[in-house]
XYZ file of C-alpha atoms in Angstrom:
712
model
C 87.650 74.295 -6.874
C 88.389 71.634 -9.493
C 84.999 70.060 -8.799
C 83.285 73.407 -9.365
C 85.060 73.901 -12.695
C 84.220 70.371 -13.755
C 80.533 70.820 -12.977
C 80.332 74.323 -14.466
C 82.063 73.240 -17.682
C 79.675 70.293 -17.976
C 76.709 72.667 -17.507
C 78.177 74.977 -20.137
C 78.570 72.051 -22.542
C 75.063 70.677 -22.008
C 73.353 74.084 -22.241
C 75.229 74.969 -25.444
C 74.484 71.584 -26.988
C 70.788 71.796 -26.105
C 70.541 75.286 -27.549
C 72.147 74.164 -30.828
C 69.678 71.254 -31.018
C 66.757 73.581 -30.300
C 67.809 76.050 -33.001
C 68.385 73.331 -35.606
C 64.959 71.842 -34.873
C 63.146 75.173 -35.273
C 61.514 75.840 -38.698
C 63.037 79.302 -38.938
C 65.817 79.547 -41.547
C 68.290 82.217 -42.555
C 71.937 83.227 -42.772
C 71.974 84.810 -39.320
C 70.645 81.640 -37.742
C 73.214 79.500 -39.576
C 76.032 81.787 -38.491
C 74.836 81.672 -34.879
C 74.746 77.872 -34.951
C 78.381 77.811 -36.139
C 79.355 80.104 -33.294
C 77.502 77.947 -30.774
C 79.268 74.833 -32.070
C 82.585 76.461 -31.162
C 81.178 77.120 -27.683
C 80.158 73.459 -27.515
C 83.694 72.447 -28.521
C 85.262 74.856 -26.011
C 83.106 73.764 -23.071
C 83.439 70.072 -23.993
C 87.235 70.211 -24.195
C 87.226 72.261 -20.959
C 85.317 69.444 -19.251
C 87.680 66.781 -20.615
C 90.675 68.860 -19.482
C 89.259 69.043 -15.957
C 88.751 65.286 -15.665
C 92.123 64.365 -17.226
C 94.372 62.356 -14.889
C 97.571 62.648 -16.903
C 99.655 65.697 -17.734
C 99.908 64.910 -21.470
C 96.122 64.483 -21.790
C 95.460 67.674 -19.858
C 97.973 69.546 -22.040
C 96.298 68.260 -25.215
C 92.783 69.315 -24.144
C 94.047 72.704 -22.988
C 95.387 73.200 -26.512
C 92.050 72.081 -27.966
C 89.995 74.492 -25.823
C 92.406 77.279 -26.810
C 91.739 76.528 -30.477
C 87.966 76.576 -29.896
C 88.205 79.854 -27.981
C 90.007 81.348 -30.994
C 87.270 80.134 -33.323
C 84.576 81.334 -30.907
C 85.841 84.905 -31.012
C 86.021 84.914 -34.834
C 82.671 83.199 -35.443
C 80.991 85.513 -32.943
C 82.359 88.489 -34.896
C 81.083 86.889 -38.116
C 77.647 86.340 -36.531
C 77.493 89.966 -35.376
C 78.349 91.222 -38.874
C 75.554 89.123 -40.400
C 73.142 90.323 -37.738
C 74.040 93.933 -38.591
C 73.966 93.249 -42.364
C 77.435 94.791 -42.643
C 79.845 93.679 -45.381
C 83.393 93.695 -43.972
C 85.224 91.006 -45.961
C 88.695 92.475 -45.466
C 88.634 92.536 -41.648
C 86.807 89.225 -41.503
C 89.430 87.624 -43.737
C 92.200 89.030 -41.548
C 90.483 87.605 -38.454
C 90.155 84.125 -39.974
C 93.714 84.103 -41.345
C 95.171 85.164 -37.996
C 93.041 82.513 -36.267
C 94.464 79.823 -38.558
C 98.007 81.030 -37.836
C 97.295 80.938 -34.105
C 95.925 77.401 -34.402
C 99.230 76.245 -35.929
C 101.153 78.136 -33.241
C 99.010 76.476 -30.565
C 99.717 73.008 -31.926
C 103.445 73.901 -31.974
C 103.419 74.841 -28.283
C 103.886 78.612 -28.663
C 100.518 79.600 -27.143
C 100.116 76.991 -24.385
C 103.547 76.439 -22.820
C 102.669 73.270 -20.891
C 100.619 72.639 -17.736
C 101.545 72.720 -14.039
C 99.948 72.788 -10.596
C 98.593 76.198 -9.672
C 96.424 77.391 -6.782
C 94.997 73.910 -6.085
C 94.662 72.839 -9.749
C 96.731 69.813 -10.887
C 97.119 70.740 -14.546
C 96.691 74.431 -15.282
C 98.041 75.882 -18.558
C 101.078 78.139 -18.674
C 101.293 81.107 -21.056
C 103.512 80.366 -24.053
C 105.962 82.690 -25.765
C 103.324 84.038 -28.200
C 100.409 84.138 -25.779
C 100.281 87.912 -26.288
C 99.435 87.282 -29.969
C 96.481 85.132 -28.862
C 95.244 87.755 -26.385
C 95.583 90.496 -28.991
C 93.530 88.512 -31.507
C 90.893 87.566 -28.924
C 90.552 91.138 -27.645
C 90.440 92.630 -31.164
C 87.608 90.313 -32.255
C 85.567 91.065 -29.137
C 86.185 94.820 -29.402
C 85.156 94.817 -33.079
C 82.041 92.816 -32.197
C 81.171 95.280 -29.434
C 81.664 98.254 -31.756
C 79.350 96.714 -34.385
C 76.690 95.938 -31.773
C 76.793 99.416 -30.227
C 76.645 100.985 -33.695
C 73.694 98.769 -34.571
C 71.928 99.738 -31.368
C 72.371 103.438 -32.193
C 71.399 103.237 -35.869
C 68.701 100.572 -36.023
C 65.092 100.959 -34.960
C 62.733 99.746 -32.261
C 62.952 96.098 -31.219
C 65.912 95.406 -33.502
C 67.909 98.133 -31.794
C 67.001 96.484 -28.474
C 68.246 93.140 -29.873
C 71.673 94.640 -30.554
C 71.899 95.989 -27.026
C 70.705 92.633 -25.661
C 73.362 90.709 -27.608
C 76.036 93.152 -26.455
C 75.164 92.955 -22.736
C 74.701 89.175 -22.699
C 77.874 88.693 -24.753
C 79.788 90.858 -22.305
C 78.611 88.622 -19.461
C 79.621 85.414 -21.269
C 83.033 86.492 -22.487
C 83.965 88.166 -19.205
C 83.040 84.920 -17.452
C 85.257 82.897 -19.825
C 88.093 85.422 -19.500
C 88.466 84.696 -15.780
C 90.382 81.554 -16.774
C 93.339 83.617 -18.056
C 94.837 85.190 -14.874
C 96.146 81.845 -13.611
C 97.949 81.349 -16.951
C 100.176 84.218 -15.825
C 100.351 83.003 -12.191
C 97.896 85.679 -11.028
C 96.011 84.261 -8.001
C 92.434 84.693 -9.261
C 90.152 81.691 -9.343
C 87.777 81.384 -12.366
C 84.616 81.495 -10.285
C 82.692 83.253 -13.082
C 83.129 80.352 -15.521
C 79.457 79.415 -15.036
C 78.440 82.723 -16.618
C 79.092 81.129 -20.009
C 76.062 78.885 -19.487
C 73.985 81.822 -18.316
C 75.045 83.784 -21.417
C 74.187 80.905 -23.757
C 70.712 80.415 -22.315
C 69.808 84.107 -22.141
C 71.128 85.066 -25.577
C 69.949 82.080 -27.566
C 66.505 81.588 -26.106
C 65.798 85.291 -25.805
C 66.976 86.133 -29.330
C 65.130 83.413 -31.231
C 61.887 82.961 -29.315
C 61.399 86.497 -27.962
C 60.770 84.961 -24.540
C 62.838 84.867 -21.370
C 62.678 81.129 -20.761
C 59.461 81.267 -18.737
C 61.045 83.588 -16.179
C 59.092 86.706 -15.329
C 60.406 89.901 -16.865
C 61.153 91.483 -13.497
C 63.073 88.401 -12.309
C 64.955 88.338 -15.600
C 65.930 91.982 -15.189
C 67.116 91.323 -11.638
C 69.298 88.361 -12.696
C 70.645 90.243 -15.688
C 71.569 93.184 -13.471
C 73.268 90.833 -10.998
C 75.315 89.148 -13.704
C 76.222 92.524 -15.176
C 77.474 93.737 -11.780
C 79.533 90.567 -11.339
C 80.961 90.982 -14.852
C 82.040 94.556 -14.109
C 83.750 93.479 -10.919
C 85.549 90.600 -12.638
C 86.595 92.825 -15.528
C 88.083 95.269 -13.031
C 90.040 92.480 -11.326
C 91.354 91.296 -14.683
C 92.579 94.778 -15.487
C 94.298 95.026 -12.088
C 95.878 91.614 -12.572
C 97.283 92.425 -15.980
C 98.533 95.744 -14.613
C 100.462 93.802 -11.991
C 101.958 91.506 -14.653
C 103.013 94.374 -16.909
C 104.593 96.477 -14.164
C 105.713 93.619 -11.875
C 103.428 94.618 -8.983
C 102.321 91.881 -6.575
C 98.816 91.794 -5.079
C 97.604 89.498 -2.320
C 94.601 87.303 -3.045
C 92.593 88.822 -0.163
C 93.230 92.305 -1.534
C 91.929 91.200 -4.942
C 88.642 89.972 -3.536
C 88.136 93.034 -1.330
C 88.521 95.275 -4.342
C 86.243 92.994 -6.344
C 83.493 93.204 -3.712
C 83.881 96.981 -3.545
C 83.573 97.318 -7.322
C 80.535 95.006 -7.278
C 78.805 97.222 -4.713
C 79.658 100.394 -6.622
C 78.384 98.933 -9.903
C 75.214 97.727 -8.174
C 74.661 101.247 -6.894
C 75.293 102.669 -10.360
C 73.119 100.144 -12.254
C 70.336 99.650 -9.698
C 70.335 102.384 -7.062
C 70.916 105.369 -9.348
C 68.078 104.474 -11.787
C 65.708 103.977 -8.844
C 66.618 107.363 -7.409
C 66.366 108.899 -10.879
C 62.917 107.346 -11.365
C 61.625 108.681 -8.055
C 63.097 112.113 -8.696
C 61.465 112.196 -12.112
C 58.122 111.290 -10.531
C 58.434 114.253 -8.191
C 59.599 116.637 -10.902
C 56.905 115.368 -13.227
C 54.263 116.513 -10.788
C 55.912 119.911 -10.465
C 56.706 120.587 -14.107
C 53.970 118.625 -15.879
C 52.217 121.927 -16.478
C 54.989 122.836 -18.932
C 54.471 119.579 -20.841
C 50.703 120.130 -20.871
C 51.242 123.633 -22.230
C 53.402 122.232 -25.035
C 50.695 119.697 -25.910
C 48.080 122.433 -25.832
C 50.159 124.509 -28.251
C 50.467 121.542 -30.594
C 46.752 120.726 -30.381
C 45.801 124.232 -31.570
C 48.177 124.052 -34.544
C 45.701 122.307 -36.946
C 43.207 125.146 -36.447
C 45.850 127.756 -37.206
C 46.953 125.807 -40.266
C 43.396 125.692 -41.608
C 43.307 129.494 -41.604
C 46.423 129.788 -43.797
C 46.490 129.480 -47.550
C 50.158 129.962 -48.339
C 52.260 126.765 -48.380
C 55.418 128.520 -47.191
C 53.588 130.112 -44.259
C 52.143 126.722 -43.266
C 55.600 125.102 -43.395
C 57.169 127.827 -41.269
C 54.393 127.834 -38.646
C 54.322 124.030 -38.410
C 58.079 123.472 -38.127
C 58.688 126.301 -35.664
C 55.774 125.290 -33.410
C 56.716 121.595 -33.290
C 60.368 122.440 -32.697
C 59.523 124.662 -29.722
C 56.914 122.330 -28.254
C 58.812 119.023 -28.468
C 62.304 120.475 -27.846
C 63.989 118.510 -30.609
C 67.134 119.164 -32.628
C 65.227 120.168 -35.748
C 61.930 119.881 -37.626
C 61.916 119.835 -41.421
C 59.079 119.697 -43.957
C 59.433 117.890 -47.277
C 56.859 118.260 -50.064
C 56.294 116.787 -53.490
C 55.625 119.400 -56.137
C 53.687 118.749 -59.315
C 55.508 116.824 -62.043
C 58.432 116.037 -59.690
C 59.591 112.579 -58.638
C 61.152 113.380 -55.250
C 60.207 115.069 -51.974
C 62.373 118.127 -51.318
C 62.957 120.155 -48.142
C 61.093 123.490 -48.149
C 61.651 124.628 -44.556
C 63.705 123.629 -41.507
C 63.425 124.867 -37.928
C 66.372 124.234 -35.620
C 69.841 122.955 -36.401
C 69.479 119.983 -38.723
C 72.192 118.044 -40.591
C 74.058 119.908 -43.345
C 72.781 117.520 -46.024
C 69.145 118.192 -45.059
C 68.528 120.991 -47.581
C 69.946 118.919 -50.459
C 68.409 115.598 -49.435
C 65.742 114.280 -51.808
C 63.440 111.387 -50.926
C 62.307 109.546 -54.037
C 58.557 109.209 -54.455
C 59.060 105.466 -55.047
C 60.793 105.039 -51.673
C 59.348 102.130 -49.612
C 58.599 104.594 -46.790
C 56.129 106.405 -49.063
C 54.584 103.070 -49.971
C 54.161 102.224 -46.270
C 52.583 105.587 -45.422
C 50.279 105.427 -48.462
C 48.913 102.031 -47.437
C 48.872 102.649 -43.664
C 48.953 106.376 -42.858
C 50.399 107.039 -39.428
C 53.356 108.553 -37.610
C 56.508 106.428 -37.585
C 58.466 106.687 -34.326
C 61.750 105.146 -35.421
C 62.998 104.233 -31.942
C 59.685 102.621 -30.991
C 59.169 100.158 -33.859
C 58.263 96.722 -32.534
C 57.405 93.543 -34.376
C 58.317 92.441 -37.876
C 58.795 95.059 -40.592
C 59.164 94.379 -44.305
C 62.860 94.250 -45.178
C 62.810 96.956 -47.868
C 60.839 99.332 -45.659
C 63.097 98.664 -42.680
C 66.237 99.357 -44.732
C 64.717 102.585 -46.039
C 63.907 103.725 -42.487
C 67.435 102.895 -41.305
C 68.908 104.822 -44.241
C 66.826 107.900 -43.426
C 67.787 107.719 -39.760
C 71.479 107.418 -40.583
C 71.354 110.233 -43.129
C 69.204 112.747 -41.220
C 69.183 111.488 -37.595
C 65.374 111.371 -37.637
C 63.307 110.246 -34.646
C 59.739 110.696 -35.976
C 58.296 110.764 -39.504
C 54.897 112.468 -39.818
C 53.049 111.964 -43.117
C 51.275 114.862 -44.825
C 48.507 112.935 -46.493
C 44.956 113.061 -47.797
C 42.988 110.222 -49.344
C 46.030 107.869 -49.253
C 48.126 110.384 -51.201
C 51.331 111.396 -49.397
C 51.728 115.089 -50.247
C 54.750 115.517 -47.987
C 56.613 114.477 -44.850
C 57.605 116.143 -41.592
C 60.965 114.894 -40.313
C 61.462 115.436 -36.574
C 65.019 115.162 -35.237
C 66.190 113.533 -32.029
C 64.922 114.970 -28.705
C 67.419 117.196 -26.919
C 66.925 115.057 -23.801
C 66.387 111.284 -23.876
C 62.704 110.390 -23.468
C 59.914 108.206 -24.818
C 57.484 109.831 -27.244
C 54.023 109.849 -25.642
C 50.921 108.582 -27.447
C 49.273 111.997 -27.058
C 52.139 113.611 -28.978
C 51.964 111.020 -31.760
C 48.199 111.497 -32.084
C 48.474 115.283 -32.290
C 51.316 115.104 -34.824
C 49.218 112.754 -36.940
C 46.361 115.281 -36.886
C 48.731 118.079 -37.895
C 49.942 116.109 -40.899
C 46.369 115.262 -41.878
C 45.295 118.931 -41.668
C 48.190 120.073 -43.866
C 47.325 117.303 -46.339
C 43.689 118.429 -46.435
C 44.845 122.009 -47.049
C 47.022 120.927 -49.947
C 44.292 118.747 -51.425
C 41.826 121.619 -51.088
C 44.240 123.961 -52.876
C 44.604 121.385 -55.639
C 40.813 121.245 -56.009
C 40.639 125.039 -56.035
C 43.367 125.203 -58.659
C 41.560 122.686 -60.857
C 38.267 124.477 -60.309
C 39.863 127.795 -61.242
C 41.285 126.207 -64.367
C 37.829 124.900 -65.278
C 36.306 128.304 -64.540
C 38.900 129.900 -66.774
C 38.080 127.462 -69.552
C 34.357 128.170 -69.136
C 35.023 131.909 -69.091
C 37.246 131.546 -72.138
C 34.511 129.658 -73.953
C 31.929 132.256 -72.995
C 34.242 135.083 -74.019
C 35.039 133.401 -77.330
C 31.348 132.994 -78.084
C 30.699 136.594 -77.050
C 33.561 137.912 -79.137
C 32.363 135.974 -82.167
C 28.863 137.378 -81.723
C 29.966 140.949 -81.036
C 32.562 141.215 -83.808
C 30.573 139.406 -86.506
C 28.225 142.336 -87.333
C 30.901 145.101 -87.363
C 33.045 142.949 -89.632
C 30.290 142.978 -92.288
C 30.951 146.686 -92.880
C 34.677 146.137 -93.135
C 34.206 143.234 -95.541
C 31.860 145.333 -97.681
C 34.457 148.125 -97.862
C 37.132 145.611 -98.840
C 34.884 144.297 -101.647
C 34.251 147.815 -102.936
C 37.956 148.614 -103.020
C 38.714 145.265 -104.651
C 36.299 146.055 -107.483
C 38.284 149.189 -108.242
C 35.830 151.750 -106.953
C 37.061 154.936 -105.295
C 36.577 155.619 -101.626
C 34.883 158.881 -102.563
C 32.206 156.840 -104.326
C 31.101 155.296 -101.033
C 27.849 156.846 -99.705
C 28.044 159.066 -96.621
C 25.642 156.829 -94.658
C 27.821 153.777 -95.257
C 30.895 155.709 -94.137
C 29.199 156.544 -90.844
C 28.216 152.915 -90.340
C 31.773 151.846 -91.152
C 33.310 154.273 -88.640
C 30.783 153.188 -86.020
C 31.643 149.499 -86.512
C 35.410 150.091 -86.441
C 34.969 152.038 -83.220
C 32.873 149.174 -81.947
C 35.636 146.615 -82.651
C 38.213 148.856 -80.922
C 35.936 149.133 -77.878
C 35.530 145.366 -77.747
C 39.316 144.837 -77.838
C 39.798 147.484 -75.125
C 37.131 145.907 -72.923
C 38.610 142.411 -73.264
C 42.067 143.746 -72.412
C 40.675 145.524 -69.348
C 38.875 142.369 -68.192
C 41.992 140.244 -68.666
C 44.175 142.699 -66.728
C 44.543 140.994 -63.323
C 47.470 142.852 -61.746
C 46.474 144.272 -58.377
C 46.788 148.021 -58.041
C 48.233 149.750 -54.962
C 45.707 149.911 -52.141
C 45.548 152.550 -49.415
C 43.081 153.596 -46.722
C 40.353 155.730 -48.321
C 36.934 157.051 -47.289
C 34.177 155.168 -49.041
C 32.018 158.301 -49.089
C 34.592 160.189 -51.180
C 34.475 157.496 -53.877
C 30.663 157.553 -53.975
C 30.450 161.357 -54.131
C 33.005 161.464 -56.964
C 30.957 158.963 -59.010
C 27.710 160.850 -58.341
C 29.262 164.165 -59.405
C 30.348 162.588 -62.701
C 26.777 161.479 -63.522
C 24.723 164.347 -62.036
C 24.465 166.321 -65.294
C 23.571 163.257 -67.361
C 20.937 162.261 -64.802
C 19.458 165.762 -64.787
C 19.351 165.802 -68.601
C 17.391 162.527 -68.603
C 15.094 163.689 -65.813
C 16.393 161.088 -63.374
C 16.300 161.774 -59.660
C 19.657 160.706 -58.186
C 19.229 160.216 -54.457
C 22.152 159.761 -52.071
C 21.777 158.318 -48.539
C 25.008 158.233 -46.479
C 23.401 157.113 -43.184
C 26.093 158.837 -41.056
C 28.921 156.820 -42.600
C 31.197 159.736 -43.477
C 34.222 158.386 -41.586
C 34.177 154.775 -42.808
C 37.540 153.705 -44.233
C 38.274 150.827 -46.598
C 41.551 149.626 -48.035
C 41.454 149.864 -51.794
C 42.364 151.630 -55.002
C 40.423 154.841 -55.623
C 40.382 154.597 -59.439
C 39.332 150.940 -59.543
C 36.541 151.310 -56.988
C 35.420 154.493 -58.761
C 35.217 152.485 -61.985
C 32.926 149.981 -60.243
C 30.448 152.588 -58.971
C 30.581 154.520 -62.263
C 29.561 151.374 -64.087
C 26.717 150.604 -61.662
C 25.299 154.136 -61.931
C 25.601 154.067 -65.740
C 23.702 150.780 -65.863
C 21.024 152.214 -63.578
C 20.652 155.303 -65.806
C 20.184 153.061 -68.820
C 17.637 150.905 -66.969
C 15.371 153.868 -66.044
C 15.611 155.620 -69.415
C 12.012 154.755 -70.416
C 10.409 155.094 -66.952
C 7.946 157.957 -66.280
C 9.325 158.815 -62.813
C 12.844 157.484 -62.921
C 14.719 157.303 -59.628
C 18.143 155.978 -58.626
C 19.150 155.625 -54.991
C 22.775 155.225 -53.906
C 23.019 154.326 -50.223
C 25.829 153.442 -47.820
C 25.222 151.281 -44.773
C 27.384 149.525 -42.247
C 26.862 146.065 -40.773
C 28.787 143.769 -38.432
C 29.417 140.083 -39.102
C 30.326 137.983 -36.068
C 32.426 134.901 -36.751
C 35.527 134.081 -34.709
C 36.080 137.826 -34.412
C 33.718 140.714 -35.087
C 34.253 142.248 -38.504
C 32.589 145.432 -39.697
C 31.543 145.688 -43.350
C 30.290 148.591 -45.427
C 27.586 148.018 -48.025
C 27.036 150.327 -50.978
C 23.800 149.677 -52.861
C 22.748 151.160 -56.199
C 18.982 150.794 -56.593
C 16.737 151.800 -59.495
C 13.027 151.546 -60.293
C 13.504 150.213 -63.817
C 12.273 146.884 -65.202
C 14.838 144.840 -63.245
C 17.134 142.084 -64.518
C 15.578 139.376 -66.654
C 15.238 136.053 -64.856
C 17.046 134.272 -67.678
C 20.301 136.124 -67.101
C 20.237 137.214 -63.442
C 22.299 134.185 -62.348
C 24.886 134.920 -65.072
C 24.827 138.704 -65.015
C 28.478 138.927 -63.894
C 29.757 136.611 -66.659
C 31.537 138.175 -69.677
C 29.332 139.249 -72.604
C 26.101 138.772 -70.633
C 23.942 141.901 -71.026
C 20.321 142.988 -71.230
C 21.025 145.901 -73.573
C 19.754 145.841 -77.125
C 22.351 144.907 -79.739
C 21.596 147.888 -81.899
C 22.383 150.407 -79.156
C 25.685 148.900 -78.052
C 28.115 151.269 -79.650
C 30.467 151.623 -76.651
C 32.261 149.210 -74.348
C 29.649 149.654 -71.642
C 27.176 147.827 -73.827
C 29.259 144.730 -74.510
C 28.463 142.774 -71.337
C 31.957 143.241 -69.899
C 31.221 146.059 -67.448
C 29.787 143.926 -64.629
C 32.373 141.197 -65.218
C 35.113 143.806 -64.740
C 33.351 145.098 -61.590
C 33.256 141.635 -60.107
C 36.958 141.102 -60.845
C 37.870 144.398 -59.129
C 35.727 143.770 -56.035
C 37.095 140.247 -55.585
C 40.632 141.655 -55.775
C 39.587 143.918 -52.885
C 38.443 140.835 -50.883
C 34.851 141.989 -51.157
C 31.653 140.778 -52.803
C 29.117 142.060 -55.309
C 25.580 140.762 -55.787
C 22.311 141.639 -57.493
C 18.643 141.191 -56.660
C 15.372 142.334 -58.149
C 13.227 144.555 -55.944
C 9.826 143.344 -54.810
C 8.038 146.227 -56.552
C 10.211 147.128 -59.515
C 13.817 147.645 -60.494
C 17.046 146.010 -59.400
C 19.583 146.584 -56.657
C 23.314 145.953 -56.896
C 25.136 145.574 -53.553
C 28.898 145.990 -53.079
C 30.334 144.762 -49.740
C 33.805 145.802 -48.515
C 35.643 145.362 -45.210
C 36.038 148.383 -42.932
C 39.483 148.924 -41.476
C 38.667 151.423 -38.716
C 35.344 150.215 -37.264
C 35.416 146.809 -35.581
C 32.290 145.774 -33.811
C 30.649 149.176 -34.070
C 26.872 149.394 -34.242
C 26.630 145.736 -33.317
């Protein structure tokens, strides 16, 4: 046994020394690397003093080297904890200071003989250390440092992302193997008959951890072979850890165990752990393969639901409706804890939550993501979904820290950008899956398309808003020019009256003709103001289901006497459309048709055989779904609309009527503009065209609400 320990300690020493040389020779620099080198130097010192202790031929020399290796083991536990803190980028000066101070105290106690209480022959070893009076203090310190290191590594594995999270788990598992292997030297200190067979695991730990961590390779060994060896060492470590626990239980409660019984239990635990770590995952994998074939239809259905979401989003115009539909659909399809949408409103500097589906963290609704956050910078430069647990390769430090902060704060698993033209309009935060799984590429691709579609919608709305603002400015300019033109002439009369009164003349001295002109012009100004107010009034009136024929008949009845007086034939053609219903406001639609008939009467005033035809027809438009429309046309045989204004006939203050006859609001050029505003508020359309022979025809199109697909 002594030969085995001598050889294994020499292997541990050489492997640790070679690894330190390899790391120092590499061009890579950094605080983590420096801290790891310091830790490895303590391992070199421990394994070297262990080797010298094993080859010592005198009791005093063996006792000295056993004290030295105890000191190095103390430093190894502290420096490993320091290395783990640097790896995790955690500042814990208080606990680290306590660990170093206690280590220094223990070093003095070791040199004074309170930790190692001499050496004696035990279980075939000539000089094996005996536990001193304060050995419990040493074990407490050693265990506390390792437990703290394990807690930091597990926390790092849970909170960090992608390959770095895997590094934390790798360091934890390999460290467990190494320290459990070294811990097998302690039972004999307390006269527990367990040989330190696992001492060689220190060398295995050093090679796996160092080479794997700094070169991202497994020492030339195939990945499958590496996994097999790692699983084997993990099973051995579990078995040895169990035996250590049993041994210390026997010491504490004065229970004796035979050596054969120890090894039987160790073998049993090894087999159970092998079944748990190797057999159970294999069975789980095969069961999942079977269940995948049975239940894959459900997953395909979820993907199908997600894939149709962009089309549904494109049909919506309301931002709140889009947020609700998107979050609820993704939450149901992916079965995650929550889905939340963040958007950046105009003139704001942070993205704020507007909707959440599922049970997200409490701070979600009040969490703001600054627009200058490195995550936004990343998504602006390289748009794409960020799967936080599947990030591999190097990531810029600022961006990585920002991603870790978001994951810690909101427990996010996927970040989907809402973008268009490299502008990040918003973000979709997807919480952790309810059951552990890997996010498939198909899901990531579909989520990316959803974010892009929402971004296009928002960009389109921005364009529409800007276009509407430009249209308003154009309309305002046109209206201002029209108002200036329309009010200029009536104001001449008012100014003349003011001059007369200023010169001291009596109102009675004003001629009767001028008084009539003055009253006409004042009435004209009042009509202009009333017409502008009516055009500017954009509040939607209450809409109900009404028969289109009733509106047309009411308008015709209003103008029948006037038409008869002017000798105009007013023809009405219903074309069997008596039961057609539209959703609208009776008064507003009546105003539209009144205006169209009035314009037609004016247009045919100088025609020998004037005729106006009002007709109602129904047509069906087939898009995604059949939609029935009703068309009401008002046709006359007058001179038609002049080519110079036909394209602008619905703009304010555009009219073909003579200036001298425009004494009422219907002659200001606001009538058709008001008609267009009303029809658009009814989700309809109005157009004009000149007839091939003579006259013009105005067409009003409105949706039917009771005839879908009829007369197709």
